[in-house]
Amino acid sequence: MAKPFASSADTAEKTETLEILADGVYALTAEGDPNVGAIEGEDFIVAIEARATPVAAREWLTKLRQHTDKPVKYLILTHYHAVRVLGASAFEAEHIVASEMTRKLIEERGKEDWDSEFGRMPRLFKDPDSVPGLTWPTQTFADTFEIELGGTRGKLDLAFCGRGHTAGDIVVWHDKSKTLFAGDLVEAEAALYTGDAFHMDWAAGTLDKVKAYRAENLIGGRGRVPRGLAETDAAIEQTREFLKTMIDKVGTVHRAGGTLKQAFEATHEALFPKFGRWPIFEHCLPFDVQRLWDEFDGIDWPRIWTMERDREVWAELQD
């Protein structure tokens, strides 16, 4: 029996948990749905990630407003994926900040990614007609960007740590609370989506730079919030293990002259005992393996996912 496409059959609402990690430092998790967060400045808020639609974003803002009524001055987007950015208009932020590469990716493939992710994860797109169009950053940077929070609240350091989940991922570091918002460069007890990734870069130098922050609170793209160095290190190494296992299994089949289907089956068998019970594992793995297979074929720049291509890869590997 064919498996339902991607997360199309995942219709159950998730329980959301708002965590206060330090004074004015917030994270909202939702049982494997995309995480979002916020940090208070002296007289403004910096929001991190935007959710898939303005309606979904306003639900998050309603929870945040139980703790602070400061206006949102900055909205930070860690990367370009639709479920992270299309709700941006709800924040009415003065500045929308992303990397220069993220802006280029929105230009190159933002519309296709919107259509693709809506097809894969329809539940996340609450009232899709509320999306006014593609989200465009108002401020971009190549490597680093700094936001002074004012008063005694410290500052935020935004940085590009190298190619990983996408070509333009950034992290957000609050040194005062030792809190790192890592976007989808790290997952804690959630499977990785790597369909637009650079697996070898990510598994090596990029994660090394993320780990070097020595975060005591780490908000990844999905999953729970690790606390303390032992837990944050474990989340980073769990992410690396997933990537290295994929690289090993797909690479072995590719070098032996095998097929994409054989690479998928070998990777699934290797990852399933540890990762198979975690959110979106079955959804992501076909797209993950296809992208890594492309890398072994010498295709450095990720091919654009369309609704049609999504279905073709799914039919070949998961049906």
mmCIF file of C-alpha atoms in Angstrom:
data_model
loop_
_atom_site.group_PDB
_atom_site.id
_atom_site.type_symbol
_atom_site.label_atom_id
_atom_site.label_comp_id
_atom_site.label_asym_id
_atom_site.label_seq_id
_atom_site.Cartn_x
_atom_site.Cartn_y
_atom_site.Cartn_z
ATOM 1 C CA MET A 1 0.000 0.000 0.000
ATOM 2 C CA ALA A 2 1.400 3.398 -1.012
ATOM 3 C CA LYS A 3 2.307 5.789 1.772
ATOM 4 C CA PRO A 4 0.418 9.113 1.866
ATOM 5 C CA PHE A 5 2.442 11.806 0.126
ATOM 6 C CA ALA A 6 4.909 13.621 2.414
ATOM 7 C CA SER A 7 2.964 15.087 5.386
ATOM 8 C CA SER A 8 -0.358 15.349 3.539
ATOM 9 C CA ALA A 9 -2.004 12.893 5.938
ATOM 10 C CA ASP A 10 -0.646 14.646 9.045
ATOM 11 C CA THR A 11 -3.782 16.532 10.012
ATOM 12 C CA ALA A 12 -3.647 16.377 13.830
ATOM 13 C CA GLU A 13 -3.042 19.672 15.617
ATOM 14 C CA LYS A 14 0.118 19.766 17.719
ATOM 15 C CA THR A 15 0.408 20.954 21.308
ATOM 16 C CA GLU A 16 2.393 24.183 21.446
ATOM 17 C CA THR A 17 4.687 24.992 24.364
ATOM 18 C CA LEU A 18 6.003 28.481 25.071
ATOM 19 C CA GLU A 19 9.271 28.323 26.988
ATOM 20 C CA ILE A 20 10.962 31.280 28.682
ATOM 21 C CA LEU A 21 14.655 30.428 28.471
ATOM 22 C CA ALA A 22 15.934 33.576 30.192
ATOM 23 C CA ASP A 23 14.627 37.065 30.899
ATOM 24 C CA GLY A 24 12.985 38.142 27.650
ATOM 25 C CA VAL A 25 14.097 35.072 25.680
ATOM 26 C CA TYR A 26 11.262 32.946 24.286
ATOM 27 C CA ALA A 27 10.879 29.779 22.223
ATOM 28 C CA LEU A 28 7.698 28.157 20.959
ATOM 29 C CA THR A 29 7.878 24.438 20.157
ATOM 30 C CA ALA A 30 5.093 22.266 18.813
ATOM 31 C CA GLU A 31 5.781 18.520 18.869
ATOM 32 C CA GLY A 32 7.984 18.557 15.786
ATOM 33 C CA ASP A 33 6.332 21.418 13.914
ATOM 34 C CA PRO A 34 8.656 24.334 13.033
ATOM 35 C CA ASN A 35 9.967 26.226 16.065
ATOM 36 C CA VAL A 36 9.873 30.008 16.397
ATOM 37 C CA GLY A 37 11.263 32.423 18.969
ATOM 38 C CA ALA A 38 11.697 35.983 20.153
ATOM 39 C CA ILE A 39 14.062 38.103 22.215
ATOM 40 C CA GLU A 40 13.116 41.332 23.950
ATOM 41 C CA GLY A 41 15.157 44.459 23.462
ATOM 42 C CA GLU A 42 14.849 47.412 25.820
ATOM 43 C CA ASP A 43 11.808 48.752 23.965
ATOM 44 C CA PHE A 44 11.242 46.383 21.043
ATOM 45 C CA ILE A 45 11.097 42.696 20.083
ATOM 46 C CA VAL A 46 13.277 40.711 17.740
ATOM 47 C CA ALA A 47 11.216 37.832 16.316
ATOM 48 C CA ILE A 48 12.946 34.797 14.834
ATOM 49 C CA GLU A 49 11.166 32.907 12.034
ATOM 50 C CA ALA A 50 7.714 33.751 10.722
ATOM 51 C CA ARG A 51 5.630 30.573 10.239
ATOM 52 C CA ALA A 52 3.860 29.571 7.041
ATOM 53 C CA THR A 53 1.013 32.098 6.936
ATOM 54 C CA PRO A 54 0.062 35.365 8.659
ATOM 55 C CA VAL A 55 -2.790 33.570 10.424
ATOM 56 C CA ALA A 56 -0.411 30.975 11.896
ATOM 57 C CA ALA A 57 2.061 33.728 12.826
ATOM 58 C CA ARG A 58 -0.638 35.709 14.666
ATOM 59 C CA GLU A 59 -1.383 32.656 16.828
ATOM 60 C CA TRP A 60 2.255 32.705 17.947
ATOM 61 C CA LEU A 61 2.142 36.462 18.512
ATOM 62 C CA THR A 62 -0.980 36.089 20.643
ATOM 63 C CA LYS A 63 0.950 33.790 22.975
ATOM 64 C CA LEU A 64 3.934 36.147 23.026
ATOM 65 C CA ARG A 65 1.674 39.099 23.855
ATOM 66 C CA GLN A 66 0.802 37.442 27.162
ATOM 67 C CA HIS A 67 4.364 38.308 28.211
ATOM 68 C CA THR A 68 5.279 41.514 26.371
ATOM 69 C CA ASP A 69 3.531 44.234 24.383
ATOM 70 C CA LYS A 70 6.664 45.705 22.820
ATOM 71 C CA PRO A 71 6.498 46.238 19.055
ATOM 72 C CA VAL A 72 8.356 43.909 16.700
ATOM 73 C CA LYS A 73 11.227 45.942 15.264
ATOM 74 C CA TYR A 74 13.184 43.094 13.654
ATOM 75 C CA LEU A 75 12.049 39.831 12.091
ATOM 76 C CA ILE A 76 14.961 37.468 11.422
ATOM 77 C CA LEU A 77 14.625 34.706 8.825
ATOM 78 C CA THR A 78 17.246 31.983 9.175
ATOM 79 C CA HIS A 79 16.627 30.707 5.614
ATOM 80 C CA TYR A 80 14.170 30.889 2.730
ATOM 81 C CA HIS A 81 11.820 27.905 3.137
ATOM 82 C CA ALA A 82 8.151 28.813 2.849
ATOM 83 C CA VAL A 83 7.040 27.443 6.224
ATOM 84 C CA ARG A 84 9.569 29.807 7.848
ATOM 85 C CA VAL A 85 8.905 33.016 5.954
ATOM 86 C CA LEU A 86 5.461 33.429 4.386
ATOM 87 C CA GLY A 87 3.800 34.602 7.615
ATOM 88 C CA ALA A 88 6.077 37.632 7.842
ATOM 89 C CA SER A 89 3.421 40.278 7.197
ATOM 90 C CA ALA A 90 1.728 39.497 10.547
ATOM 91 C CA PHE A 91 4.668 40.910 12.488
ATOM 92 C CA GLU A 92 4.541 44.384 10.924
ATOM 93 C CA ALA A 93 8.291 44.493 11.540
ATOM 94 C CA GLU A 94 10.314 47.573 10.714
ATOM 95 C CA HIS A 95 13.160 45.380 9.438
ATOM 96 C CA ILE A 96 13.180 41.876 7.938
ATOM 97 C CA VAL A 97 16.720 40.501 8.119
ATOM 98 C CA ALA A 98 18.212 37.555 6.227
ATOM 99 C CA SER A 99 21.448 36.611 4.520
ATOM 100 C CA GLU A 100 22.229 37.881 1.050
ATOM 101 C CA MET A 101 22.143 34.300 -0.184
ATOM 102 C CA THR A 102 18.664 33.776 1.259
ATOM 103 C CA ARG A 103 17.423 36.739 -0.750
ATOM 104 C CA LYS A 104 18.991 35.262 -3.893
ATOM 105 C CA LEU A 105 17.307 31.926 -3.203
ATOM 106 C CA ILE A 106 13.922 33.624 -2.798
ATOM 107 C CA GLU A 107 14.459 35.267 -6.179
ATOM 108 C CA GLU A 108 15.548 32.014 -7.773
ATOM 109 C CA ARG A 109 13.064 29.535 -6.304
ATOM 110 C CA GLY A 110 10.761 31.176 -3.764
ATOM 111 C CA LYS A 111 7.538 30.623 -5.714
ATOM 112 C CA GLU A 112 8.350 27.003 -6.524
ATOM 113 C CA ASP A 113 9.250 26.360 -2.873
ATOM 114 C CA TRP A 114 5.961 27.917 -1.736
ATOM 115 C CA ASP A 115 3.965 25.598 -3.994
ATOM 116 C CA SER A 116 6.100 22.590 -3.049
ATOM 117 C CA GLU A 117 5.853 23.065 0.711
ATOM 118 C CA PHE A 118 2.128 23.761 0.590
ATOM 119 C CA GLY A 119 1.691 20.423 -1.155
ATOM 120 C CA ARG A 120 3.945 18.579 1.286
ATOM 121 C CA MET A 121 2.692 20.129 4.560
ATOM 122 C CA PRO A 122 -0.812 21.566 4.004
ATOM 123 C CA ARG A 123 -1.710 21.607 7.721
ATOM 124 C CA LEU A 124 0.927 24.253 8.452
ATOM 125 C CA PHE A 125 -0.619 26.664 5.952
ATOM 126 C CA LYS A 126 -3.514 27.960 8.038
ATOM 127 C CA ASP A 127 -5.663 30.164 5.789
ATOM 128 C CA PRO A 128 -3.233 30.093 2.847
ATOM 129 C CA ASP A 129 -5.116 32.918 1.136
ATOM 130 C CA SER A 130 -3.846 35.238 3.896
ATOM 131 C CA VAL A 131 -0.308 35.096 2.425
ATOM 132 C CA PRO A 132 0.160 38.365 0.507
ATOM 133 C CA GLY A 133 3.034 37.082 -1.612
ATOM 134 C CA LEU A 134 6.684 36.174 -1.316
ATOM 135 C CA THR A 135 8.525 37.571 1.718
ATOM 136 C CA TRP A 136 11.416 39.883 0.852
ATOM 137 C CA PRO A 137 14.082 40.874 3.396
ATOM 138 C CA THR A 138 14.649 44.591 3.854
ATOM 139 C CA GLN A 139 18.195 44.122 5.197
ATOM 140 C CA THR A 140 20.698 41.486 4.132
ATOM 141 C CA PHE A 141 24.299 40.651 5.001
ATOM 142 C CA ALA A 142 27.021 38.345 3.741
ATOM 143 C CA ASP A 143 28.677 37.032 6.926
ATOM 144 C CA THR A 144 27.697 38.862 10.137
ATOM 145 C CA PHE A 145 25.103 41.327 11.411
ATOM 146 C CA GLU A 146 24.636 42.826 14.874
ATOM 147 C CA ILE A 147 21.539 44.070 16.690
ATOM 148 C CA GLU A 148 21.981 46.082 19.889
ATOM 149 C CA LEU A 149 19.110 45.312 22.240
ATOM 150 C CA GLY A 150 19.566 48.338 24.493
ATOM 151 C CA GLY A 151 19.760 48.782 28.239
ATOM 152 C CA THR A 152 21.197 45.710 29.943
ATOM 153 C CA ARG A 153 19.822 43.237 27.419
ATOM 154 C CA GLY A 154 23.018 42.760 25.442
ATOM 155 C CA LYS A 155 23.086 42.233 21.700
ATOM 156 C CA LEU A 156 22.336 39.675 19.034
ATOM 157 C CA ASP A 157 25.006 38.376 16.694
ATOM 158 C CA LEU A 158 23.757 36.953 13.416
ATOM 159 C CA ALA A 159 26.194 34.844 11.426
ATOM 160 C CA PHE A 160 26.514 32.682 8.341
ATOM 161 C CA CYS A 161 28.374 29.553 9.480
ATOM 162 C CA GLY A 162 28.724 27.891 6.097
ATOM 163 C CA ARG A 163 26.547 25.985 3.663
ATOM 164 C CA GLY A 164 24.282 23.496 5.370
ATOM 165 C CA HIS A 165 20.525 23.005 5.349
ATOM 166 C CA THR A 166 20.511 25.568 2.517
ATOM 167 C CA ALA A 167 23.161 27.768 0.917
ATOM 168 C CA GLY A 168 22.190 30.731 3.097
ATOM 169 C CA ASP A 169 21.378 29.574 6.649
ATOM 170 C CA ILE A 170 22.192 31.905 9.519
ATOM 171 C CA VAL A 171 22.236 31.494 13.296
ATOM 172 C CA VAL A 172 21.256 34.010 15.960
ATOM 173 C CA TRP A 173 23.393 34.205 19.110
ATOM 174 C CA HIS A 174 22.477 35.973 22.361
ATOM 175 C CA ASP A 175 25.646 35.870 24.410
ATOM 176 C CA LYS A 176 24.045 37.310 27.550
ATOM 177 C CA SER A 177 21.788 34.255 27.942
ATOM 178 C CA LYS A 178 24.049 31.834 26.004
ATOM 179 C CA THR A 179 21.111 31.128 23.681
ATOM 180 C CA LEU A 180 21.523 30.050 20.064
ATOM 181 C CA PHE A 181 18.719 30.022 17.506
ATOM 182 C CA ALA A 182 20.178 27.611 14.941
ATOM 183 C CA GLY A 183 17.316 27.312 12.476
ATOM 184 C CA ASP A 184 17.289 24.012 10.625
ATOM 185 C CA LEU A 185 21.045 23.582 10.931
ATOM 186 C CA VAL A 186 20.286 21.596 14.097
ATOM 187 C CA GLU A 187 17.345 19.404 15.063
ATOM 188 C CA ALA A 188 16.763 17.965 18.510
ATOM 189 C CA GLU A 189 14.965 14.629 18.288
ATOM 190 C CA ALA A 190 13.505 15.481 14.900
ATOM 191 C CA ALA A 191 14.505 14.167 11.487
ATOM 192 C CA LEU A 192 16.464 16.348 9.078
ATOM 193 C CA TYR A 193 15.166 17.798 5.845
ATOM 194 C CA THR A 194 18.145 17.994 3.478
ATOM 195 C CA GLY A 195 16.510 18.394 0.075
ATOM 196 C CA ASP A 196 18.283 21.724 -0.512
ATOM 197 C CA ALA A 197 21.392 20.902 1.506
ATOM 198 C CA PHE A 198 25.126 20.665 1.134
ATOM 199 C CA HIS A 199 25.641 17.485 3.132
ATOM 200 C CA MET A 200 29.424 17.353 3.279
ATOM 201 C CA ASP A 201 29.858 21.024 4.236
ATOM 202 C CA TRP A 202 27.084 20.794 6.813
ATOM 203 C CA ALA A 203 28.399 17.635 8.496
ATOM 204 C CA ALA A 204 31.882 19.086 8.869
ATOM 205 C CA GLY A 205 32.829 22.765 9.124
ATOM 206 C CA THR A 206 29.349 24.239 9.412
ATOM 207 C CA LEU A 207 28.334 22.171 12.440
ATOM 208 C CA ASP A 208 31.773 22.732 13.949
ATOM 209 C CA LYS A 209 31.127 26.487 13.878
ATOM 210 C CA VAL A 210 27.676 26.032 15.380
ATOM 211 C CA LYS A 211 29.107 23.886 18.162
ATOM 212 C CA ALA A 212 31.815 26.457 18.890
ATOM 213 C CA TYR A 213 29.224 28.844 20.351
ATOM 214 C CA ARG A 214 28.959 26.525 23.394
ATOM 215 C CA ALA A 215 25.278 27.363 23.720
ATOM 216 C CA GLU A 216 23.444 26.578 26.939
ATOM 217 C CA ASN A 217 20.049 26.932 25.233
ATOM 218 C CA LEU A 218 19.647 25.798 21.636
ATOM 219 C CA ILE A 219 16.528 26.310 19.539
ATOM 220 C CA GLY A 220 16.725 24.176 16.426
ATOM 221 C CA GLY A 221 14.323 24.072 13.529
ATOM 222 C CA ARG A 222 12.088 21.416 15.053
ATOM 223 C CA GLY A 223 11.940 19.397 18.235
ATOM 224 C CA ARG A 224 12.527 20.254 21.853
ATOM 225 C CA VAL A 225 14.872 22.902 23.267
ATOM 226 C CA PRO A 226 18.085 21.354 24.647
ATOM 227 C CA ARG A 227 19.369 22.986 27.865
ATOM 228 C CA GLY A 228 22.946 22.846 29.131
ATOM 229 C CA LEU A 229 26.125 22.079 27.200
ATOM 230 C CA ALA A 230 25.705 18.315 27.321
ATOM 231 C CA GLU A 231 22.263 18.501 25.714
ATOM 232 C CA THR A 232 23.159 21.128 23.121
ATOM 233 C CA ASP A 233 26.265 19.196 22.104
ATOM 234 C CA ALA A 234 24.157 16.041 21.837
ATOM 235 C CA ALA A 235 21.661 17.765 19.524
ATOM 236 C CA ILE A 236 24.455 18.959 17.255
ATOM 237 C CA GLU A 237 26.073 15.522 17.182
ATOM 238 C CA GLN A 238 22.709 13.861 16.559
ATOM 239 C CA THR A 239 22.362 16.107 13.513
ATOM 240 C CA ARG A 240 25.885 15.213 12.382
ATOM 241 C CA GLU A 241 25.223 11.484 12.849
ATOM 242 C CA PHE A 242 22.151 11.664 10.625
ATOM 243 C CA LEU A 243 24.146 13.430 7.907
ATOM 244 C CA LYS A 244 27.181 11.142 8.139
ATOM 245 C CA THR A 245 25.021 8.022 8.018
ATOM 246 C CA MET A 246 23.349 9.338 4.886
ATOM 247 C CA ILE A 247 26.695 10.217 3.298
ATOM 248 C CA ASP A 248 28.058 6.746 4.075
ATOM 249 C CA LYS A 249 25.065 4.751 2.815
ATOM 250 C CA VAL A 250 24.242 6.796 -0.282
ATOM 251 C CA GLY A 251 27.944 7.085 -1.161
ATOM 252 C CA THR A 252 28.497 3.345 -0.879
ATOM 253 C CA VAL A 253 25.619 2.536 -3.240
ATOM 254 C CA HIS A 254 26.594 5.298 -5.658
ATOM 255 C CA ARG A 255 30.221 4.146 -5.892
ATOM 256 C CA ALA A 256 29.088 0.563 -6.463
ATOM 257 C CA GLY A 257 26.985 1.613 -9.443
ATOM 258 C CA GLY A 258 23.698 0.967 -7.675
ATOM 259 C CA THR A 259 20.381 2.750 -8.063
ATOM 260 C CA LEU A 260 18.772 5.656 -6.278
ATOM 261 C CA LYS A 261 16.142 3.262 -4.937
ATOM 262 C CA GLN A 262 18.847 1.010 -3.474
ATOM 263 C CA ALA A 263 20.491 4.036 -1.866
ATOM 264 C CA PHE A 264 17.177 5.058 -0.332
ATOM 265 C CA GLU A 265 16.536 1.577 1.044
ATOM 266 C CA ALA A 266 20.033 1.279 2.538
ATOM 267 C CA THR A 267 19.764 4.721 4.136
ATOM 268 C CA HIS A 268 16.290 4.037 5.500
ATOM 269 C CA GLU A 269 17.448 0.755 7.023
ATOM 270 C CA ALA A 270 20.438 2.421 8.692
ATOM 271 C CA LEU A 271 18.602 5.452 10.075
ATOM 272 C CA PHE A 272 15.245 3.975 11.038
ATOM 273 C CA PRO A 273 16.175 2.281 14.354
ATOM 274 C CA LYS A 274 17.263 5.593 15.908
ATOM 275 C CA PHE A 275 15.517 8.279 13.863
ATOM 276 C CA GLY A 276 12.470 6.596 12.379
ATOM 277 C CA ARG A 277 10.109 7.461 15.235
ATOM 278 C CA TRP A 278 10.921 11.159 15.079
ATOM 279 C CA PRO A 279 8.797 13.810 13.333
ATOM 280 C CA ILE A 280 8.773 13.948 9.510
ATOM 281 C CA PHE A 281 11.307 11.140 9.047
ATOM 282 C CA GLU A 282 9.294 9.318 6.352
ATOM 283 C CA HIS A 283 8.282 12.617 4.786
ATOM 284 C CA CYS A 284 11.826 13.926 4.378
ATOM 285 C CA LEU A 285 13.979 10.944 3.539
ATOM 286 C CA PRO A 286 13.132 10.532 -0.186
ATOM 287 C CA PHE A 287 13.947 14.181 -0.872
ATOM 288 C CA ASP A 288 17.050 13.954 1.329
ATOM 289 C CA VAL A 289 18.447 10.947 -0.518
ATOM 290 C CA GLN A 290 17.676 12.416 -3.940
ATOM 291 C CA ARG A 291 19.603 15.603 -3.098
ATOM 292 C CA LEU A 292 22.589 13.685 -1.721
ATOM 293 C CA TRP A 293 22.587 11.408 -4.765
ATOM 294 C CA ASP A 294 22.760 14.556 -6.899
ATOM 295 C CA GLU A 295 25.802 15.703 -4.927
ATOM 296 C CA PHE A 296 27.535 12.390 -5.615
ATOM 297 C CA ASP A 297 26.619 12.934 -9.274
ATOM 298 C CA GLY A 298 28.561 16.211 -9.124
ATOM 299 C CA ILE A 299 25.528 18.530 -8.942
ATOM 300 C CA ASP A 300 26.700 21.126 -6.434
ATOM 301 C CA TRP A 301 23.784 23.569 -6.642
ATOM 302 C CA PRO A 302 20.486 22.022 -5.484
ATOM 303 C CA ARG A 303 17.896 21.457 -8.167
ATOM 304 C CA ILE A 304 14.639 23.329 -7.613
ATOM 305 C CA TRP A 305 11.809 21.330 -6.086
ATOM 306 C CA THR A 306 8.455 21.706 -7.831
ATOM 307 C CA MET A 307 5.161 20.018 -7.036
ATOM 308 C CA GLU A 308 5.673 17.769 -10.037
ATOM 309 C CA ARG A 309 9.222 16.794 -9.099
ATOM 310 C CA ASP A 310 8.147 16.151 -5.497
ATOM 311 C CA ARG A 311 5.584 13.612 -6.672
ATOM 312 C CA GLU A 312 7.981 11.926 -9.080
ATOM 313 C CA VAL A 313 10.635 11.369 -6.410
ATOM 314 C CA TRP A 314 8.055 10.214 -3.884
ATOM 315 C CA ALA A 315 6.568 7.715 -6.333
ATOM 316 C CA GLU A 316 10.015 6.337 -7.151
ATOM 317 C CA LEU A 317 11.219 5.947 -3.557
ATOM 318 C CA GLN A 318 8.334 5.782 -1.086
ATOM 319 C CA ASP A 319 5.498 4.105 -2.969
#
